[in-house]
Tab-separated table of C-alpha atoms in Angstrom:
chain	number	residue	atom	x	y	z
A	1	UNK	CA	56.459	-1.229	-48.310
A	2	UNK	CA	56.606	-0.552	-51.631
A	3	UNK	CA	54.573	-2.815	-54.143
A	4	UNK	CA	55.318	-5.428	-57.058
A	5	UNK	CA	56.195	-2.683	-59.266
A	6	UNK	CA	58.489	-0.970	-57.050
A	7	UNK	CA	56.539	2.167	-56.756
A	8	UNK	CA	54.945	3.127	-53.259
A	9	UNK	CA	51.109	3.376	-53.280
A	10	UNK	CA	51.604	6.221	-50.532
A	11	UNK	CA	52.899	8.707	-53.608
A	12	UNK	CA	50.182	11.372	-54.362
A	13	UNK	CA	52.077	13.666	-57.032
A	14	UNK	CA	54.638	12.325	-59.923
A	15	UNK	CA	56.569	14.094	-61.562
A	16	UNK	CA	55.448	16.747	-64.277
A	17	UNK	CA	57.421	14.518	-67.149
A	18	UNK	CA	55.543	11.531	-65.380
A	19	UNK	CA	52.450	12.549	-65.426
A	20	UNK	CA	53.224	13.850	-69.406
A	21	UNK	CA	53.594	10.080	-70.105
A	22	UNK	CA	50.455	9.659	-68.842
A	23	UNK	CA	48.345	11.368	-71.305
A	24	UNK	CA	46.823	10.554	-74.203
A	25	UNK	CA	48.104	12.946	-77.450
A	26	UNK	CA	45.095	12.204	-78.985
A	27	UNK	CA	42.359	12.780	-76.135
A	28	UNK	CA	44.468	15.147	-74.343
A	29	UNK	CA	43.948	13.235	-71.464
A	30	UNK	CA	45.172	10.684	-68.588
A	31	UNK	CA	44.891	7.168	-70.763
A	32	UNK	CA	42.179	5.514	-70.035
A	33	UNK	CA	41.757	1.990	-69.432
A	34	UNK	CA	42.456	-0.649	-71.984
A	35	UNK	CA	45.803	0.778	-73.717
A	36	UNK	CA	47.493	-0.191	-76.283
A	37	UNK	CA	51.224	-0.107	-77.740
A	38	UNK	CA	51.805	0.733	-81.397
A	39	UNK	CA	54.696	-1.045	-82.438
A	40	UNK	CA	56.804	3.059	-82.676
A	41	UNK	CA	56.218	1.654	-78.577
A	42	UNK	CA	53.800	5.090	-78.808
A	43	UNK	CA	50.659	4.619	-76.577
A	44	UNK	CA	46.850	5.261	-76.950
A	45	UNK	CA	43.038	4.738	-75.759
A	46	UNK	CA	42.106	1.836	-77.608
A	47	UNK	CA	38.854	4.092	-78.247
A	48	UNK	CA	41.601	6.976	-79.711
A	49	UNK	CA	43.178	4.082	-81.642
A	50	UNK	CA	40.329	3.757	-82.789
A	51	UNK	CA	39.751	6.899	-83.535
A	52	UNK	CA	42.274	7.156	-85.900
A	53	UNK	CA	41.765	4.157	-87.881
A	54	UNK	CA	38.205	5.288	-88.687
A	55	UNK	CA	39.211	8.540	-89.606
A	56	UNK	CA	42.009	7.346	-91.990
A	57	UNK	CA	39.874	4.302	-93.587
A	58	UNK	CA	36.326	5.648	-93.029
A	59	UNK	CA	35.083	2.652	-95.837
A	60	UNK	CA	36.035	0.089	-94.502
A	61	UNK	CA	33.200	-1.958	-92.074
A	62	UNK	CA	33.195	-2.434	-88.579
A	63	UNK	CA	31.668	-4.992	-86.678
A	64	UNK	CA	28.125	-4.237	-85.520
A	65	UNK	CA	27.429	-3.260	-82.398
A	66	UNK	CA	30.977	-2.128	-81.417
A	67	UNK	CA	34.111	-0.755	-82.821
A	68	UNK	CA	36.383	-2.844	-83.673
A	69	UNK	CA	37.433	-2.600	-87.728
A	70	UNK	CA	39.502	-5.628	-89.302
A	71	UNK	CA	42.103	-4.748	-91.681
A	72	UNK	CA	43.949	-2.081	-92.210
A	73	UNK	CA	46.085	1.614	-91.331
A	74	UNK	CA	46.770	4.342	-89.620
A	75	UNK	CA	49.834	6.629	-88.870
A	76	UNK	CA	50.793	7.530	-85.378
A	77	UNK	CA	49.849	10.740	-83.668
A	78	UNK	CA	53.273	11.084	-82.231
A	79	UNK	CA	55.893	10.433	-84.723
A	80	UNK	CA	53.632	9.436	-88.160
A	81	UNK	CA	54.524	5.850	-88.352
A	82	UNK	CA	53.200	3.573	-90.333
A	83	UNK	CA	50.560	0.912	-88.355
A	84	UNK	CA	49.658	-2.265	-91.039
A	85	UNK	CA	46.483	-3.624	-88.247
A	86	UNK	CA	45.840	-7.766	-88.620
A	87	UNK	CA	42.454	-8.695	-89.473
A	88	UNK	CA	41.273	-8.130	-85.406
A	89	UNK	CA	42.039	-4.775	-86.440
A	90	UNK	CA	43.184	-2.242	-83.161
A	91	UNK	CA	42.021	-5.950	-80.843
A	92	UNK	CA	45.068	-6.996	-82.520
A	93	UNK	CA	47.548	-4.022	-80.595
A	94	UNK	CA	48.914	-5.223	-77.709
A	95	UNK	CA	47.620	-3.644	-73.956
A	96	UNK	CA	50.310	-2.194	-72.240
A	97	UNK	CA	50.099	-3.420	-68.706
A	98	UNK	CA	52.209	-1.600	-66.712
A	99	UNK	CA	51.316	1.591	-68.164
A	100	UNK	CA	47.528	0.344	-66.863
A	101	UNK	CA	49.125	-0.563	-63.497
A	102	UNK	CA	51.106	2.567	-63.086
A	103	UNK	CA	48.163	4.889	-64.228
A	104	UNK	CA	45.970	2.242	-60.995
A	105	UNK	CA	48.188	3.218	-58.589
A	106	UNK	CA	48.325	6.968	-59.579
A	107	UNK	CA	44.256	7.014	-58.911
A	108	UNK	CA	44.248	5.241	-55.789
A	109	UNK	CA	46.718	7.034	-54.721
A	110	UNK	CA	45.504	10.671	-55.187
A	111	UNK	CA	42.354	8.897	-54.124
A	112	UNK	CA	43.512	8.531	-50.316
A	113	UNK	CA	47.559	10.455	-50.027
A	114	UNK	CA	47.499	9.168	-46.313
A	115	UNK	CA	47.148	5.113	-47.523
A	116	UNK	CA	49.745	3.781	-44.939
A	117	UNK	CA	50.678	-0.532	-44.457
A	118	UNK	CA	50.301	-1.496	-41.676
A	119	UNK	CA	52.370	-3.597	-41.331
A	120	UNK	CA	55.572	-4.349	-43.148
A	121	UNK	CA	54.742	-8.442	-43.596
A	122	UNK	CA	52.230	-7.545	-45.548
A	123	UNK	CA	51.814	-7.708	-49.225
A	124	UNK	CA	50.904	-4.762	-51.344
A	125	UNK	CA	46.853	-5.571	-52.645
A	126	UNK	CA	48.759	-5.191	-55.987
A	127	UNK	CA	49.379	-8.300	-55.825
A	128	UNK	CA	48.351	-10.927	-53.730
A	129	UNK	CA	47.662	-12.238	-49.904
A	130	UNK	CA	48.872	-15.621	-48.734
A	131	UNK	CA	45.892	-17.519	-49.699
A	132	UNK	CA	46.962	-16.773	-53.738
A	133	UNK	CA	43.591	-15.072	-53.636
A	134	UNK	CA	44.353	-12.246	-56.556
A	135	UNK	CA	43.441	-8.379	-56.108
A	136	UNK	CA	40.544	-6.499	-57.171
A	137	UNK	CA	42.790	-5.050	-59.310
A	138	UNK	CA	44.393	-7.734	-61.371
A	139	UNK	CA	40.135	-9.639	-61.852
A	140	UNK	CA	39.637	-6.010	-63.205
A	141	UNK	CA	42.955	-6.312	-65.567
A	142	UNK	CA	42.011	-10.275	-66.421
A	143	UNK	CA	38.898	-9.731	-67.021
A	144	UNK	CA	38.880	-6.880	-69.468
A	145	UNK	CA	42.111	-9.222	-71.062
A	146	UNK	CA	39.858	-12.000	-71.173
A	147	UNK	CA	36.567	-9.521	-72.938
A	148	UNK	CA	39.275	-9.512	-75.287
A	149	UNK	CA	40.065	-12.514	-75.797
A	150	UNK	CA	36.765	-13.867	-76.048
A	151	UNK	CA	36.066	-11.143	-78.346
A	152	UNK	CA	38.825	-12.399	-80.569
A	153	UNK	CA	37.307	-16.299	-80.387
A	154	UNK	CA	33.702	-15.495	-81.696
A	155	UNK	CA	35.209	-14.099	-84.858
A	156	UNK	CA	37.648	-16.620	-85.182
A	157	UNK	CA	35.185	-18.666	-84.742
A	158	UNK	CA	33.447	-17.654	-87.493
A	159	UNK	CA	36.127	-17.592	-89.773
A	160	UNK	CA	37.003	-21.042	-89.650
A	161	UNK	CA	33.625	-22.109	-89.501
A	162	UNK	CA	32.950	-20.697	-93.227
A	163	UNK	CA	36.381	-22.015	-94.039
A	164	UNK	CA	34.893	-25.606	-92.527
A	165	UNK	CA	31.129	-25.103	-94.077
A	166	UNK	CA	33.867	-24.431	-97.653
A	167	UNK	CA	35.769	-27.490	-96.902
A	168	UNK	CA	33.235	-30.009	-96.320
A	169	UNK	CA	31.901	-28.387	-99.952
A	170	UNK	CA	34.704	-29.104	-101.309
A	171	UNK	CA	34.991	-33.080	-100.184
A	172	UNK	CA	31.416	-33.674	-101.435
A	173	UNK	CA	32.478	-32.292	-104.581
A	174	UNK	CA	35.631	-34.912	-104.895
A	175	UNK	CA	34.071	-37.732	-103.894
A	176	UNK	CA	31.585	-37.708	-106.953
A	177	UNK	CA	33.767	-36.425	-109.107
A	178	UNK	CA	36.466	-40.304	-107.674
A	179	UNK	CA	32.484	-41.443	-108.458
A	180	UNK	CA	32.483	-40.772	-111.930
A	181	UNK	CA	36.170	-41.380	-112.152
A	182	UNK	CA	35.476	-45.098	-111.230
A	183	UNK	CA	32.134	-44.974	-113.208
A	184	UNK	CA	33.894	-43.794	-116.129
A	185	UNK	CA	36.500	-46.111	-116.458
A	186	UNK	CA	34.615	-49.539	-115.722
A	187	UNK	CA	32.295	-48.257	-118.477
A	188	UNK	CA	35.573	-48.478	-120.921
A	189	UNK	CA	37.325	-51.118	-119.782
A	190	UNK	CA	33.692	-52.768	-120.335
A	191	UNK	CA	33.349	-51.582	-123.698
A	192	UNK	CA	37.196	-52.984	-124.452
A	193	UNK	CA	36.569	-56.029	-123.349
A	194	UNK	CA	33.919	-55.917	-126.060
A	195	UNK	CA	36.387	-54.346	-128.781
A	196	UNK	CA	38.522	-57.438	-127.607
A	197	UNK	CA	36.410	-59.739	-128.360
A	198	UNK	CA	34.856	-59.159	-131.688
A	199	UNK	CA	38.420	-58.161	-133.240
A	200	UNK	CA	39.413	-61.760	-132.327
A	201	UNK	CA	36.190	-62.800	-133.890
A	202	UNK	CA	36.593	-60.782	-137.020
A	203	UNK	CA	40.832	-61.980	-136.796
A	204	UNK	CA	39.915	-64.939	-136.690
A	205	UNK	CA	37.180	-65.359	-139.150
A	206	UNK	CA	39.197	-63.213	-141.444
A	207	UNK	CA	42.088	-65.059	-141.975
A	208	UNK	CA	40.000	-67.999	-142.317
A	209	UNK	CA	38.400	-67.046	-145.355
A	210	UNK	CA	41.562	-65.416	-146.990
A	211	UNK	CA	42.594	-68.865	-146.698
A	212	UNK	CA	39.969	-70.814	-148.207
A	213	UNK	CA	39.772	-68.054	-151.052
A	214	UNK	CA	43.344	-68.292	-151.434
A	215	UNK	CA	43.817	-72.650	-152.128
A	216	UNK	CA	40.683	-72.133	-154.197
A	217	UNK	CA	42.445	-69.264	-156.645
A	218	UNK	CA	45.216	-71.423	-156.461
A	219	UNK	CA	43.517	-74.554	-157.867
A	220	UNK	CA	42.052	-72.155	-160.984
A	221	UNK	CA	44.976	-71.090	-161.238
A	222	UNK	CA	47.261	-75.021	-161.624
A	223	UNK	CA	43.311	-75.626	-163.409
A	224	UNK	CA	43.560	-72.633	-165.904
A	225	UNK	CA	46.901	-73.249	-166.258
A	226	UNK	CA	46.426	-77.629	-167.244
A	227	UNK	CA	43.913	-75.989	-170.085
A	228	UNK	CA	45.669	-73.742	-170.734
A	229	UNK	CA	48.366	-75.809	-171.749
A	230	UNK	CA	46.189	-78.791	-173.323
A	231	UNK	CA	45.030	-75.250	-175.465
A	232	UNK	CA	48.441	-74.445	-176.549
A	233	UNK	CA	48.038	-77.992	-177.753
A	234	UNK	CA	45.644	-78.711	-179.176
A	235	UNK	CA	46.925	-75.176	-181.517
A	236	UNK	CA	49.955	-76.685	-182.197
A	237	UNK	CA	48.410	-79.089	-183.426
A	238	UNK	CA	45.450	-78.046	-185.470
A	239	UNK	CA	48.433	-75.659	-187.351
A	240	UNK	CA	50.014	-78.562	-188.456
A	241	UNK	CA	46.974	-79.975	-189.290
A	242	UNK	CA	46.283	-77.323	-191.159
A	243	UNK	CA	49.456	-77.567	-193.256
A	244	UNK	CA	48.384	-80.469	-194.741
A	245	UNK	CA	46.570	-81.076	-197.661
A	246	UNK	CA	43.687	-83.101	-195.784
A	247	UNK	CA	41.561	-80.318	-195.060
A	248	UNK	CA	38.877	-82.721	-194.656
A	249	UNK	CA	40.052	-85.115	-192.379
A	250	UNK	CA	41.427	-82.283	-189.985
A	251	UNK	CA	37.814	-80.660	-190.479
A	252	UNK	CA	36.174	-84.378	-189.275
A	253	UNK	CA	38.791	-85.291	-186.506
A	254	UNK	CA	38.051	-81.211	-184.570
A	255	UNK	CA	34.536	-82.108	-184.843
A	256	UNK	CA	34.919	-85.259	-182.990
A	257	UNK	CA	37.653	-84.453	-180.604
A	258	UNK	CA	37.019	-80.757	-179.393
A	259	UNK	CA	34.353	-80.449	-177.268
A	260	UNK	CA	33.667	-76.735	-176.021
A	261	UNK	CA	33.751	-77.510	-171.379
A	262	UNK	CA	31.296	-74.263	-169.580
A	263	UNK	CA	33.387	-75.809	-166.337
A	264	UNK	CA	36.274	-72.590	-166.842
A	265	UNK	CA	32.993	-69.813	-167.419
A	266	UNK	CA	31.650	-71.565	-164.404
A	267	UNK	CA	34.812	-71.391	-162.376
A	268	UNK	CA	35.479	-67.382	-163.777
A	269	UNK	CA	32.114	-66.800	-162.456
A	270	UNK	CA	32.714	-68.592	-159.162
A	271	UNK	CA	36.466	-66.213	-159.315
A	272	UNK	CA	34.326	-63.534	-159.812
A	273	UNK	CA	32.140	-63.915	-156.120
A	274	UNK	CA	34.597	-64.285	-154.361
A	275	UNK	CA	34.640	-61.139	-153.107
A	276	UNK	CA	30.608	-60.681	-152.191
A	277	UNK	CA	29.464	-61.871	-149.737
A	278	UNK	CA	27.404	-64.904	-149.045
A	279	UNK	CA	24.122	-65.146	-149.444
A	280	UNK	CA	21.541	-67.673	-148.138
A	281	UNK	CA	20.755	-67.955	-152.141
A	282	UNK	CA	24.288	-69.045	-152.884
A	283	UNK	CA	24.255	-71.632	-151.858
A	284	UNK	CA	22.018	-73.521	-154.941
A	285	UNK	CA	24.847	-71.883	-157.032
A	286	UNK	CA	27.517	-73.930	-155.256
A	287	UNK	CA	25.313	-76.817	-156.181
A	288	UNK	CA	24.867	-76.252	-159.542
A	289	UNK	CA	28.789	-75.907	-159.852
A	290	UNK	CA	29.349	-79.006	-157.781
A	291	UNK	CA	27.765	-80.861	-160.748
A	292	UNK	CA	29.815	-79.414	-163.530
A	293	UNK	CA	32.339	-81.062	-161.214
A	294	UNK	CA	30.849	-84.129	-160.731
A	295	UNK	CA	30.055	-84.632	-164.290
A	296	UNK	CA	26.718	-83.397	-164.970
A	297	UNK	CA	23.713	-82.062	-162.897
A	298	UNK	CA	21.931	-83.972	-160.980
A	299	UNK	CA	18.700	-85.770	-161.484
A	300	UNK	CA	15.835	-83.124	-162.191
A	301	UNK	CA	17.889	-80.143	-162.214
A	302	UNK	CA	17.115	-77.607	-164.888
A	303	UNK	CA	20.277	-78.193	-165.794
A	304	UNK	CA	19.792	-81.940	-166.732
A	305	UNK	CA	18.303	-81.610	-170.210
A	306	UNK	CA	19.207	-84.230	-173.330
A	307	UNK	CA	22.400	-82.361	-175.237
A	308	UNK	CA	23.228	-82.914	-178.609
A	309	UNK	CA	24.950	-86.121	-179.793
A	310	UNK	CA	28.063	-85.425	-180.796
A	311	UNK	CA	29.219	-86.868	-183.599
A	312	UNK	CA	30.135	-89.986	-184.010
A	313	UNK	CA	34.205	-91.109	-186.141
A	314	UNK	CA	33.178	-92.088	-189.652
A	315	UNK	CA	33.758	-95.761	-190.627
A	316	UNK	CA	36.185	-95.200	-192.979
A	317	UNK	CA	38.507	-92.830	-193.789
A	318	UNK	CA	37.541	-90.606	-196.123
A	319	UNK	CA	38.799	-90.597	-199.966
A	320	UNK	CA	40.804	-88.015	-201.349
A	321	UNK	CA	39.063	-85.670	-203.396
A	322	UNK	CA	40.794	-85.685	-207.294
A	323	UNK	CA	41.232	-82.226	-207.304
A	324	UNK	CA	41.383	-81.280	-203.445
A	325	UNK	CA	40.675	-76.929	-203.155
A	326	UNK	CA	43.144	-75.052	-201.838
A	327	UNK	CA	43.265	-74.122	-197.728
A	328	UNK	CA	42.035	-71.169	-197.332
A	329	UNK	CA	44.145	-68.143	-195.432
A	330	UNK	CA	45.673	-68.703	-192.158
A	331	UNK	CA	43.707	-65.743	-191.074
A	332	UNK	CA	40.354	-66.940	-191.773
A	333	UNK	CA	38.820	-70.225	-189.879
A	334	UNK	CA	37.519	-72.874	-191.958
A	335	UNK	CA	33.781	-73.370	-192.743
A	336	UNK	CA	32.388	-75.348	-190.005
A	337	UNK	CA	30.868	-79.141	-191.914
A	338	UNK	CA	26.861	-79.479	-190.890
A	339	UNK	CA	26.796	-82.321	-188.030
A	340	UNK	CA	24.938	-85.433	-190.045
A	341	UNK	CA	21.918	-86.016	-188.736
A	342	UNK	CA	21.397	-89.224	-186.685
A	343	UNK	CA	19.354	-91.727	-189.404
A	344	UNK	CA	22.530	-90.697	-191.697
A	345	UNK	CA	25.536	-91.615	-188.999
A	346	UNK	CA	26.520	-94.948	-189.774
A	347	UNK	CA	26.315	-97.546	-187.371
A	348	UNK	CA	29.442	-97.913	-184.801
């Protein structure tokens, strides 16, 4: 009976053209398992393919204890087509199981040329029996393929483990950055809250002081306006009086009615202190100002000194002098009269 691949196992000889297809172009011998197929559809022994690759890439590192290289390129010895390998190297090339099976069958036919099947209903040993037990040839092919897969998986596991370690380190760095970000945000939020509270407090304080000082300035403006009006009236009265010939009467009335006040000066000092910060010692000055506004210093204060007695008005009007002196020029003030003594002042 024919085998699974349509080739009679009793064939002991192949045609020369078919035998030529089973010769490796590198070692010029029959293909040695495993046989790899290149992208250009030419076949090579894996060992020969690795030798060609190492000759084309002498500086690429190889795995310790094996002949597998990772990455690189070489040219097909049959058609000079460039073959690019992946990270698995020559292990990444596909195996040509058909050629391997043909070689095995050729070798078996060469070793036992008189082999015949005893029963036409018996299946070929190259496949499976009725109990689904694989034959020895299939087991060998599967073992070789599993060995290649295991080597590939071991290399992949090493690379995956390195990638996992890098990803874990990256995750730790990201978590650390997230914690630092949260801490910085909390710190700045706390500082912002403190600044907002301080801003509100300073704004209220500044507005209060501003209103207080504006009220005081308005009161000073009003008082100085009234004082200016009174002074203007006094100047007008003085000018009218100077035009009269009774200069002595004008002087007497001026001495009795005009009394300089220290209050504008005190208010001016208080106005100059508006822009100065309030110190603990400034409270005494405020008390002294309150004493002046109340009409006099407090008992026991340093300002409660005896003041000069004002000149009382004369009991009788002065007589007109027979020959009055001419009035002084307007640019010069008249000389003041000496204040009368207490003994010479008449009793009212």
